[in-house]
PDB file of C-alpha atoms and ligand atoms in Angstrom:
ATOM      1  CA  UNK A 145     130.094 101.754  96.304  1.00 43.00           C
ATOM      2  CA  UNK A 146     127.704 105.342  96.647  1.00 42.00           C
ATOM      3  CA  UNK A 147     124.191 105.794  97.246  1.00 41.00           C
ATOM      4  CA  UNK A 148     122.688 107.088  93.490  1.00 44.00           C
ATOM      5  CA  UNK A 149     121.819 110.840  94.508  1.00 40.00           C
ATOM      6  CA  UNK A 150     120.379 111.719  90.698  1.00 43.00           C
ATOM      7  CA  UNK A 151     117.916 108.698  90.855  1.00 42.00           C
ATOM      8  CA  UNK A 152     115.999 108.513  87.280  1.00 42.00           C
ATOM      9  CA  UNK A 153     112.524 109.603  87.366  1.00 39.00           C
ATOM     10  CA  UNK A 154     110.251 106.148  88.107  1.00 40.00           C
ATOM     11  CA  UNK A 155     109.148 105.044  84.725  1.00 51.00           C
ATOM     12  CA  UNK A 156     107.526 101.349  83.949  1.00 71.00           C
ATOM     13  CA  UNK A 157     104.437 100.228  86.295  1.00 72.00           C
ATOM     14  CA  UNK A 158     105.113 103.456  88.686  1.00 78.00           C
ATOM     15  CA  UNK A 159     104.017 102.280  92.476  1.00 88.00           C
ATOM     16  CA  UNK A 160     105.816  99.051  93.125  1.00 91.00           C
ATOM     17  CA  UNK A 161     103.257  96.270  93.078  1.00 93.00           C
ATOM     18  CA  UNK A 162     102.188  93.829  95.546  1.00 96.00           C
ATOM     19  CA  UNK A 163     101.986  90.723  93.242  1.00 96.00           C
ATOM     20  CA  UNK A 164     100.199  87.445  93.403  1.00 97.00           C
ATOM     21  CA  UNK A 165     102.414  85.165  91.464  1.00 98.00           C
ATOM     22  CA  UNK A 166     100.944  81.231  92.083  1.00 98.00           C
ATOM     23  CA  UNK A 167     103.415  77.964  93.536  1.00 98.00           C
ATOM     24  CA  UNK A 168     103.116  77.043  89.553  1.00 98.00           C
ATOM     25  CA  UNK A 169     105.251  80.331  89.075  1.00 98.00           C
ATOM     26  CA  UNK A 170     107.143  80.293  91.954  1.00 98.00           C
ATOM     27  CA  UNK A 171     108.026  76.355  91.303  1.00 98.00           C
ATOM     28  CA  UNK A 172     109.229  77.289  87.825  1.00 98.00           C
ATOM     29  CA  UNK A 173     111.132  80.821  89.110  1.00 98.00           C
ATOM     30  CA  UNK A 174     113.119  79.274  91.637  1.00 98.00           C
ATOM     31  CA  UNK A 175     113.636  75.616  89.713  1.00 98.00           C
ATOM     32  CA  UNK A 176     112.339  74.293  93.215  1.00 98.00           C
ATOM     33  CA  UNK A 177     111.865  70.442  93.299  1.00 98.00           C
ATOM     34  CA  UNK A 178     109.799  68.295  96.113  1.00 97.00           C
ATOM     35  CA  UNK A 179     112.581  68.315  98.201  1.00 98.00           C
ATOM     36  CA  UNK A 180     113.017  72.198  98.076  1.00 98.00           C
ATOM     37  CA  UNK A 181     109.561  72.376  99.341  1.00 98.00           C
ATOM     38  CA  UNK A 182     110.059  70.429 102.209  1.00 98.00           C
ATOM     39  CA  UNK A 183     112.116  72.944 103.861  1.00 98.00           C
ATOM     40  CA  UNK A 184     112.139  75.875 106.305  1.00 98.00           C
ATOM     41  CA  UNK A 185     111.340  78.385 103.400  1.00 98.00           C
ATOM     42  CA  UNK A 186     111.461  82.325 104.000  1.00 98.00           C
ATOM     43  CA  UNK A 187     109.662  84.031 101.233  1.00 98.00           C
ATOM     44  CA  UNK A 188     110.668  87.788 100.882  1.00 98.00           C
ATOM     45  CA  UNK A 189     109.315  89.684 100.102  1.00 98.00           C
ATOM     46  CA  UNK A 190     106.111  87.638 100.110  1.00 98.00           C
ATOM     47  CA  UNK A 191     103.669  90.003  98.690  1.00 97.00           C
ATOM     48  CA  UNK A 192     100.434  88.563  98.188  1.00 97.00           C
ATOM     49  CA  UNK A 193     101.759  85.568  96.503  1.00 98.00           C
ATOM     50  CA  UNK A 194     100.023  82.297  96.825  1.00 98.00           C
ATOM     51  CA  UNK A 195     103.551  80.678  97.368  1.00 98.00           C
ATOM     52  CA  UNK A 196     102.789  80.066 101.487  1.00 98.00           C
ATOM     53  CA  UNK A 197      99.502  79.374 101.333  1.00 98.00           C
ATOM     54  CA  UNK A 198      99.813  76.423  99.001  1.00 98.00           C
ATOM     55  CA  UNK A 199     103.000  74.901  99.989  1.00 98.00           C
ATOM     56  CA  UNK A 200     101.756  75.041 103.736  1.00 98.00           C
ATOM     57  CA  UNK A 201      98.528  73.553 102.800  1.00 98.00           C
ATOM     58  CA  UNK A 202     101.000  70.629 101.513  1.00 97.00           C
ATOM     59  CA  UNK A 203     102.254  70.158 105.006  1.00 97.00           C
ATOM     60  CA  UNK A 204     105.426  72.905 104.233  1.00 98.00           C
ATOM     61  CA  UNK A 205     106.989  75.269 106.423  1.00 98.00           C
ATOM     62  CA  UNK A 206     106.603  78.481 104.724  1.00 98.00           C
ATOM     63  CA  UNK A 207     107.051  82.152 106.501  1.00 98.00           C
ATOM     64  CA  UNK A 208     106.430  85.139 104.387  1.00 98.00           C
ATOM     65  CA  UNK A 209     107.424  88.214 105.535  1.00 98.00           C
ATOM     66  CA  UNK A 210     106.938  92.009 103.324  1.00 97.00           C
ATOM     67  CA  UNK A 211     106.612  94.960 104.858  1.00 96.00           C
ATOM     68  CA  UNK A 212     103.200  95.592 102.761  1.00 95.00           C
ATOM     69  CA  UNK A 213     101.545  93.403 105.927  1.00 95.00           C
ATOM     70  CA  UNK A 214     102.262  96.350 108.737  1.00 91.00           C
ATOM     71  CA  UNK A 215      99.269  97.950 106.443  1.00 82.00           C
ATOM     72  CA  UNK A 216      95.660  97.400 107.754  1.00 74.00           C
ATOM     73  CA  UNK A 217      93.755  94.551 108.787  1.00 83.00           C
ATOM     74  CA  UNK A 218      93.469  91.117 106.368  1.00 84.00           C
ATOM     75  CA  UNK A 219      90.010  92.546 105.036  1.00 86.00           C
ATOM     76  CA  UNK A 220      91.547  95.933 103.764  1.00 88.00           C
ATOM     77  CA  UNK A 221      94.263  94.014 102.694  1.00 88.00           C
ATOM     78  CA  UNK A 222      91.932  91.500 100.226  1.00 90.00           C
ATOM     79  CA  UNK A 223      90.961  94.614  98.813  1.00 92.00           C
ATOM     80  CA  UNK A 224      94.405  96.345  98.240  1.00 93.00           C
ATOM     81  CA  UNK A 225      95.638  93.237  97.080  1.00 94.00           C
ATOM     82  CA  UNK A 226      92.776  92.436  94.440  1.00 95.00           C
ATOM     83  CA  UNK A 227      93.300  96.260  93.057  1.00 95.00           C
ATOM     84  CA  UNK A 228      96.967  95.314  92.594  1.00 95.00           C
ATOM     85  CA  UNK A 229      96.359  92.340  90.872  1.00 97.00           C
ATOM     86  CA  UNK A 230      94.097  94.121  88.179  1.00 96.00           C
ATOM     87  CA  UNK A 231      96.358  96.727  88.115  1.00 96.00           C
ATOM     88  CA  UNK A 232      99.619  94.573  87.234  1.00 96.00           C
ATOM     89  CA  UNK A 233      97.565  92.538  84.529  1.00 97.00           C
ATOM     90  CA  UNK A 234      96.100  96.289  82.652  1.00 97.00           C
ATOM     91  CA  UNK A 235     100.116  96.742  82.338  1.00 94.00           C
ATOM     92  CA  UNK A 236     100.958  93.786  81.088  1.00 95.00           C
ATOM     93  CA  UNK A 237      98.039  93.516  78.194  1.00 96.00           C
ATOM     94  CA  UNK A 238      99.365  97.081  77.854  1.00 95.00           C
ATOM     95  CA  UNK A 239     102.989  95.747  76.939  1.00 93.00           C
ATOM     96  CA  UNK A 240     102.323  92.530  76.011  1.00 95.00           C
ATOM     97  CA  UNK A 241     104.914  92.526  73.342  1.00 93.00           C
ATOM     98  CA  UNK A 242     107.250  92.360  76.215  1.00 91.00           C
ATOM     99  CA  UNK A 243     106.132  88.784  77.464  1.00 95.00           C
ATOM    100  CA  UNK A 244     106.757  85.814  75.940  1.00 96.00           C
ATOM    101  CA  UNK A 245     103.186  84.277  76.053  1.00 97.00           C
ATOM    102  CA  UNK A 246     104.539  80.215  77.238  1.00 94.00           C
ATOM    103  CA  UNK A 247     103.955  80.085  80.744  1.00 97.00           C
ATOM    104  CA  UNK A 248     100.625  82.150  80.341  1.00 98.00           C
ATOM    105  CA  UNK A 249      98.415  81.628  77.122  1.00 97.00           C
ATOM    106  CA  UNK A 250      97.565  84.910  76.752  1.00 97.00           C
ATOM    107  CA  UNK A 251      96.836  87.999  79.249  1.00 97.00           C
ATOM    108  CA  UNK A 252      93.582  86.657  80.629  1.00 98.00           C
ATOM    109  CA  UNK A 253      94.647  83.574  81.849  1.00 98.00           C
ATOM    110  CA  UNK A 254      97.422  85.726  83.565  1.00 98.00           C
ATOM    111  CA  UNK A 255      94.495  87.624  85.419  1.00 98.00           C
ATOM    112  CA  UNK A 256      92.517  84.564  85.930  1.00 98.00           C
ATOM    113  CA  UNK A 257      95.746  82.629  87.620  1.00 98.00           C
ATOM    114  CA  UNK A 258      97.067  85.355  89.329  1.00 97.00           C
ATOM    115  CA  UNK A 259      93.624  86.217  90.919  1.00 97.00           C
ATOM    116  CA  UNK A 260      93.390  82.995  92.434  1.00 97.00           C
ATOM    117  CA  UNK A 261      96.611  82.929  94.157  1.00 98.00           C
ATOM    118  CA  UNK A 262      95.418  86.399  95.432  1.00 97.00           C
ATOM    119  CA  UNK A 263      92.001  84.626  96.730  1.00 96.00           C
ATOM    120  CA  UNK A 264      94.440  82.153  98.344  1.00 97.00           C
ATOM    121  CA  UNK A 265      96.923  84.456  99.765  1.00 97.00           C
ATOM    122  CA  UNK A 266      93.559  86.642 101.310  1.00 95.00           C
ATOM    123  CA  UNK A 267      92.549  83.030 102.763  1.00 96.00           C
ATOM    124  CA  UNK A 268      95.526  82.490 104.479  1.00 97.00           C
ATOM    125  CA  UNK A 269      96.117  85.819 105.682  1.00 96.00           C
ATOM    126  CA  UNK A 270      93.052  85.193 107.945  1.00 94.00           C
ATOM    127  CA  UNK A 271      93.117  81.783 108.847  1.00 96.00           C
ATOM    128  CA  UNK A 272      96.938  81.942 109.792  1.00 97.00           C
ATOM    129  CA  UNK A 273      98.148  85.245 110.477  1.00 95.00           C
ATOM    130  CA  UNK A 274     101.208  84.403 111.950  1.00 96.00           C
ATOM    131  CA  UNK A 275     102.657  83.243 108.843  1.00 97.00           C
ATOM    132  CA  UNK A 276     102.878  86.697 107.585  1.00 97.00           C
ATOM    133  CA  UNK A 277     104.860  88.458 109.470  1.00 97.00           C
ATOM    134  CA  UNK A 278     105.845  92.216 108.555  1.00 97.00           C
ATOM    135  CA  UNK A 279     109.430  93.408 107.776  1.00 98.00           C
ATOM    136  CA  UNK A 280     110.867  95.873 105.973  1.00 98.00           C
ATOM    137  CA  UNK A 281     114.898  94.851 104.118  1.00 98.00           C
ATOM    138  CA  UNK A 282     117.645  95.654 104.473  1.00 98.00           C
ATOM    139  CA  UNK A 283     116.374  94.451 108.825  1.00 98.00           C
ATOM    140  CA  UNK A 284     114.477  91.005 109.283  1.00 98.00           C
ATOM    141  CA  UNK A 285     112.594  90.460 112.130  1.00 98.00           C
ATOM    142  CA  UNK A 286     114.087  86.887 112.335  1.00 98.00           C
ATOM    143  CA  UNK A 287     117.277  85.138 114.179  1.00 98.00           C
ATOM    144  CA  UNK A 288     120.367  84.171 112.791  1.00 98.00           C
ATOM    145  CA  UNK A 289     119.852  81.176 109.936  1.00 98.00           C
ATOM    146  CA  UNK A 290     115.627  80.434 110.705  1.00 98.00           C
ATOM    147  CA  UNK A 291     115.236  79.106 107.746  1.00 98.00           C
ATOM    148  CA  UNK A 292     117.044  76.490 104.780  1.00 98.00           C
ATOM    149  CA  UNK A 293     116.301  78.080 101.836  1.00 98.00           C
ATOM    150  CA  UNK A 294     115.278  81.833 101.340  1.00 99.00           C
ATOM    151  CA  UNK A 295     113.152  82.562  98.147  1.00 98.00           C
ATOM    152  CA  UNK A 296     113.532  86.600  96.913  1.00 98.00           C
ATOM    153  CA  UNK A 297     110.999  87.344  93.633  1.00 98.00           C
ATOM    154  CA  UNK A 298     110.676  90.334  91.871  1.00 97.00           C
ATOM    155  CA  UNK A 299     111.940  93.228  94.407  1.00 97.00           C
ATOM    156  CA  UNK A 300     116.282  92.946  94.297  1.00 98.00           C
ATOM    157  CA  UNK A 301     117.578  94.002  90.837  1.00 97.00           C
ATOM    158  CA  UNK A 302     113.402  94.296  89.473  1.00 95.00           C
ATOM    159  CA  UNK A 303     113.080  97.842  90.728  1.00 93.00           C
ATOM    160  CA  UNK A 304     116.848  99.130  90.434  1.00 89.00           C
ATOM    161  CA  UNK A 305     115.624 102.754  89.402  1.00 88.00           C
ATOM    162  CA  UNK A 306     114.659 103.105  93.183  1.00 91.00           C
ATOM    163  CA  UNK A 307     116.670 100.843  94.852  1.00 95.00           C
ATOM    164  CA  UNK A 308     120.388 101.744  94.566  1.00 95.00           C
ATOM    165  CA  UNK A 309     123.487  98.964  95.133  1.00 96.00           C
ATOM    166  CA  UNK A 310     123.938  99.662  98.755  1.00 97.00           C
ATOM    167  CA  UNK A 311     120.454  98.489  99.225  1.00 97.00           C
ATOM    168  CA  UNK A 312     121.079  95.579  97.247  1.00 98.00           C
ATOM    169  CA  UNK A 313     123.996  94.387  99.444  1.00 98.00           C
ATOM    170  CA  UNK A 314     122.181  95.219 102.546  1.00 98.00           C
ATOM    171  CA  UNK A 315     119.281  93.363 102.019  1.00 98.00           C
ATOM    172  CA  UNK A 316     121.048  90.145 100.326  1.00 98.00           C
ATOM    173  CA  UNK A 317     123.590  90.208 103.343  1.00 98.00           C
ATOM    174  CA  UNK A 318     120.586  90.270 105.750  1.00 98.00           C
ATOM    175  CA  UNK A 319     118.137  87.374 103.768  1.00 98.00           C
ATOM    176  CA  UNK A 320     121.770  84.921 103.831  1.00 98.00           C
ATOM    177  CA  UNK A 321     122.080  86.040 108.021  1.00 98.00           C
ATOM    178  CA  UNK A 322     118.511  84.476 108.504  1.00 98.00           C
ATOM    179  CA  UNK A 323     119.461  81.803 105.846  1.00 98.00           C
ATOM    180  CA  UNK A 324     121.315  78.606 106.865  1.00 95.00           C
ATOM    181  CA  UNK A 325     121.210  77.145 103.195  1.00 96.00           C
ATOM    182  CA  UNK A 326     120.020  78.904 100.297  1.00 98.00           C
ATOM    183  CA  UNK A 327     119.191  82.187  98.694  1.00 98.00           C
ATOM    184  CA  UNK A 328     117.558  82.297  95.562  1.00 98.00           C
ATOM    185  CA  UNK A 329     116.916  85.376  93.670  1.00 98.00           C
ATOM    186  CA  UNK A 330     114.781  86.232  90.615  1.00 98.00           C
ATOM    187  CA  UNK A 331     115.325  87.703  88.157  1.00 98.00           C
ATOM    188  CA  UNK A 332     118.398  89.881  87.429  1.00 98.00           C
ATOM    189  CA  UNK A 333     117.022  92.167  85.173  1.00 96.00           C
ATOM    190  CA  UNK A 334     114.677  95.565  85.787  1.00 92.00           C
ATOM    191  CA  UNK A 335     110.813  95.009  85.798  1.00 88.00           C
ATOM    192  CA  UNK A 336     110.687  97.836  83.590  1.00 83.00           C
ATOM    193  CA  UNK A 337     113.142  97.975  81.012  1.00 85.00           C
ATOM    194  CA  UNK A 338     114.339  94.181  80.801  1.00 88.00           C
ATOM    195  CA  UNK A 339     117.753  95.256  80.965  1.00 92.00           C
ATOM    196  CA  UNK A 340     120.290  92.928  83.234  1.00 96.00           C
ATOM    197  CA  UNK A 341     120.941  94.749  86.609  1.00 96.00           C
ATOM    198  CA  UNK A 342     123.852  97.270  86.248  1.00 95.00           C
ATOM    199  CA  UNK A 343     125.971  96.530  89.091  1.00 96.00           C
ATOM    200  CA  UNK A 344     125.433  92.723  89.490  1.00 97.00           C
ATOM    201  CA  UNK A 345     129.254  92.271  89.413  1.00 97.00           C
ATOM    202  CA  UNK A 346     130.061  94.753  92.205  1.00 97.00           C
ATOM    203  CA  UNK A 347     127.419  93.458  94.528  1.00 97.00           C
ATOM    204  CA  UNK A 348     128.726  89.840  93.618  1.00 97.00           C
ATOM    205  CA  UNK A 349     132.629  91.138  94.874  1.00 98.00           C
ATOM    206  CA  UNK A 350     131.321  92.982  97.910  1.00 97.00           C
ATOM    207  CA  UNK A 351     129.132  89.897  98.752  1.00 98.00           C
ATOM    208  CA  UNK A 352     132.120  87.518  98.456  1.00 97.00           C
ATOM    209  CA  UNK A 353     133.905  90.108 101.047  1.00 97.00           C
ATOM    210  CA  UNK A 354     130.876  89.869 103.442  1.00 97.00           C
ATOM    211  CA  UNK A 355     131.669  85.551 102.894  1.00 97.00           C
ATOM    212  CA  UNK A 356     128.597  85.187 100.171  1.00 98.00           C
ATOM    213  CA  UNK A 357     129.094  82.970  97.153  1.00 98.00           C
ATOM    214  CA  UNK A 358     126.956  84.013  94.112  1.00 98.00           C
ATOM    215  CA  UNK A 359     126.286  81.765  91.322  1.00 98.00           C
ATOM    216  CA  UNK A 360     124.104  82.886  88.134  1.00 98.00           C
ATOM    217  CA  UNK A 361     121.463  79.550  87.367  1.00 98.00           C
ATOM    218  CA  UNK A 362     119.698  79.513  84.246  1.00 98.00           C
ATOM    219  CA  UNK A 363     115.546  78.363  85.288  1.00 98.00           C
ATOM    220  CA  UNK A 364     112.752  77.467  83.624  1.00 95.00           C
ATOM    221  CA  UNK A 365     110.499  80.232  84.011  1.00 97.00           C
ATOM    222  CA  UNK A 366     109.327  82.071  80.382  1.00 96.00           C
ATOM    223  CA  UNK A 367     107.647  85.029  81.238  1.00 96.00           C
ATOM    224  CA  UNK A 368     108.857  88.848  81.300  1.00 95.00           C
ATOM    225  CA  UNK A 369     111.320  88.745  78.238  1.00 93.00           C
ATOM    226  CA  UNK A 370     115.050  88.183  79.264  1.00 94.00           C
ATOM    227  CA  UNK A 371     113.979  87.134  82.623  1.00 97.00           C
ATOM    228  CA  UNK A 372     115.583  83.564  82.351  1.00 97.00           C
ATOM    229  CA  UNK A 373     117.908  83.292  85.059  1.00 98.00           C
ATOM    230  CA  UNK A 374     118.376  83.326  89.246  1.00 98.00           C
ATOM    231  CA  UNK A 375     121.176  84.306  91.796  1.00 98.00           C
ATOM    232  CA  UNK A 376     121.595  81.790  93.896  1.00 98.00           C
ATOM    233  CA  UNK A 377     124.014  82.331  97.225  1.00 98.00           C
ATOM    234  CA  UNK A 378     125.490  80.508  99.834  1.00 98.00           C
ATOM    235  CA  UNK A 379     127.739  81.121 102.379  1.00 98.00           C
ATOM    236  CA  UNK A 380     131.255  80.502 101.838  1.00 97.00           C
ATOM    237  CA  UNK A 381     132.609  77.459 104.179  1.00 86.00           C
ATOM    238  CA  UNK A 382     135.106  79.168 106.417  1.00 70.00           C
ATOM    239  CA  UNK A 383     138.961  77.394 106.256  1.00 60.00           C
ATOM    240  CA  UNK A 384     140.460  75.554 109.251  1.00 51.00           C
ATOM    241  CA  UNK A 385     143.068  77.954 110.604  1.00 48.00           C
TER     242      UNK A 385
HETATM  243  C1  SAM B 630     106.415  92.878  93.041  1.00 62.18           C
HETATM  244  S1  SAM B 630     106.009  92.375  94.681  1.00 62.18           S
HETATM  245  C2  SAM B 630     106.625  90.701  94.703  1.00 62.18           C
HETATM  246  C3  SAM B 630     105.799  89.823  95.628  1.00 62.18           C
HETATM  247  C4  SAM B 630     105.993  88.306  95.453  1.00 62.18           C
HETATM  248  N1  SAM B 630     107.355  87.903  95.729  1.00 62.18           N
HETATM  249  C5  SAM B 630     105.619  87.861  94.071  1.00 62.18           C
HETATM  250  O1  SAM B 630     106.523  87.556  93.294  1.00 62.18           O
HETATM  251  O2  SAM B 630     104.415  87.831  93.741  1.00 62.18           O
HETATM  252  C6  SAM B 630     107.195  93.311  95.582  1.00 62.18           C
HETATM  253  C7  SAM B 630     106.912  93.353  97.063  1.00 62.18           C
HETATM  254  O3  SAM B 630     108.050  93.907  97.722  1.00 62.18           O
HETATM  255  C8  SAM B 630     107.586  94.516  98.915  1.00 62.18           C
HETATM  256  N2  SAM B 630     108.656  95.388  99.405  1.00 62.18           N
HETATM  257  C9  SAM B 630     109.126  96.516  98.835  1.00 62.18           C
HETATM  258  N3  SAM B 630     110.162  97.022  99.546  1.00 62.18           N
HETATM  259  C10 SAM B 630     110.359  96.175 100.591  1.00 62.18           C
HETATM  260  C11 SAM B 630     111.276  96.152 101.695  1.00 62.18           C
HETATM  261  N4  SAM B 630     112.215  97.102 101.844  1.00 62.18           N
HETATM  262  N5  SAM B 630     111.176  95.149 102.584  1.00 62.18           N
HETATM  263  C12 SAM B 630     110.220  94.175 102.445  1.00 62.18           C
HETATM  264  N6  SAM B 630     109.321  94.155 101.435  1.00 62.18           N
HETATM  265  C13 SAM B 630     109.388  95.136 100.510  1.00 62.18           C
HETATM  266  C14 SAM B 630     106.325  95.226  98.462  1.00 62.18           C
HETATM  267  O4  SAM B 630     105.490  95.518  99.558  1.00 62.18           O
HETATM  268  C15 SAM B 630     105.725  94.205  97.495  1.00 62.18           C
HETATM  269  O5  SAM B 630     104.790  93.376  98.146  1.00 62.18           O
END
């Protein structure tokens, strides 16, 4: 496997976004039930989701970690993070023909929802700091399997015109060495162009060498066309000798 040296120029939303997707998203993403949510959860990258906020508030143990949070203080942050949110929603009513319009009526409830887990992710940032911690993939600031389940939205295989497949297998490697369950992943396909991630079946083989199972799980989520399904990994149970 090579680094890409040629990258593409960066075409689709430009700047990657810090995005505010809700618990409601994240829920339906991840096909996460009760019992999911009563687990040590990672979130990475967390982004200014509302995911932590609102499952902590529920009595969860949720860490986020991104490395958007070595920027600034909370305050600058609510502001960054509000930009971004407008931002993402003027691309999407400009493409809308690219969403399937299920999950979200229509592009203003998209802003409306996705503000408000931004308000709630600006909260939290304040109030409880230390549930945000900054880190930058493929290198977690965390020990050896912290956490049950490890929930990865919209950075691996979403942005694969920057990110090349060593990258990939670096950072997936390093989110199952922190993860003594679970890693879920979603989705497979480029935020941009829709179009499934190129090299998914080379980073499956090489993860299976590094002792990672990968399994491809249809969820219920219906929003970015062709979007539809999640990598989920585990470790593969070592045989008795
Ligand atoms: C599109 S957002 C997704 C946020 C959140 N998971 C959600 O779905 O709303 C992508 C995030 O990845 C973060 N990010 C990009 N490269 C990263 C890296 N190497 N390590 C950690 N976070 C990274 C960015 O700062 C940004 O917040």
């Amino acid at each position: 496997m090579t680094r890409d040296r040629d990258k593409p120029p960066v075409v689709g939303i430009g700047e990657m976004l810090i995005s505010s997707r809700s618990l409601a998203e994240y829920k339906a993403m991840f096909n996460l039930t009760e019992s999911d949510l009563s687990r040590r959860i990672l979130d990475c990258p967390g982004g200014a989701a509302g995911f932590t906020s609102a499952v902590n508030g529920l009595g969860g143990d949720v860490t986020a970690c991104d490395m958007a949070y070595f920027d600034g203080d909370a305050e600058q942050f609510a502001g960054i993070v509000a930009a971004e949110t407008d931002r993402g929603n003027r691309y999407i009513r400009a493409h809308a023909e690219h969403y399937d319009w299920t999950f979200f009526a229509d592009p203003d409830e998209h802003l409306r929802l996705r503000q408000h887990a931004a308000a709630d992710f600006a909260a939290d940032l304040s109030r409880n700091p230390h549930r945000y911690v900054p880190g930058r993939l493929p290198t977690l600031p965390f020990p050896d399997a912290s956490f049950d389940l490890v929930l990865s939205s919209h950075l691996l295989f979403s942005y694969s015109d920057r990110l090349d497949p060593i990258f990939h297998l670096d950072a997936i490697t390093e989110l199952m060495r922190v993860c003594h369950g679970e890693l879920r992943i979603f989705p497979l396909v480029d935020s941009a162009s829709a179009a499934l991630y190129p090299h998914l079946d080379t980073v499956l083989t090489e993860l299976r060498n590094r002792g990672v199972a990968g399994e491809v799980v249809e969820v219920g989520y219906r929003f970015q066309r062709g979007a539809y399904d999640m990598l989920v990994c585990r470790h593969i149970a070592r045989e008795a000798s």
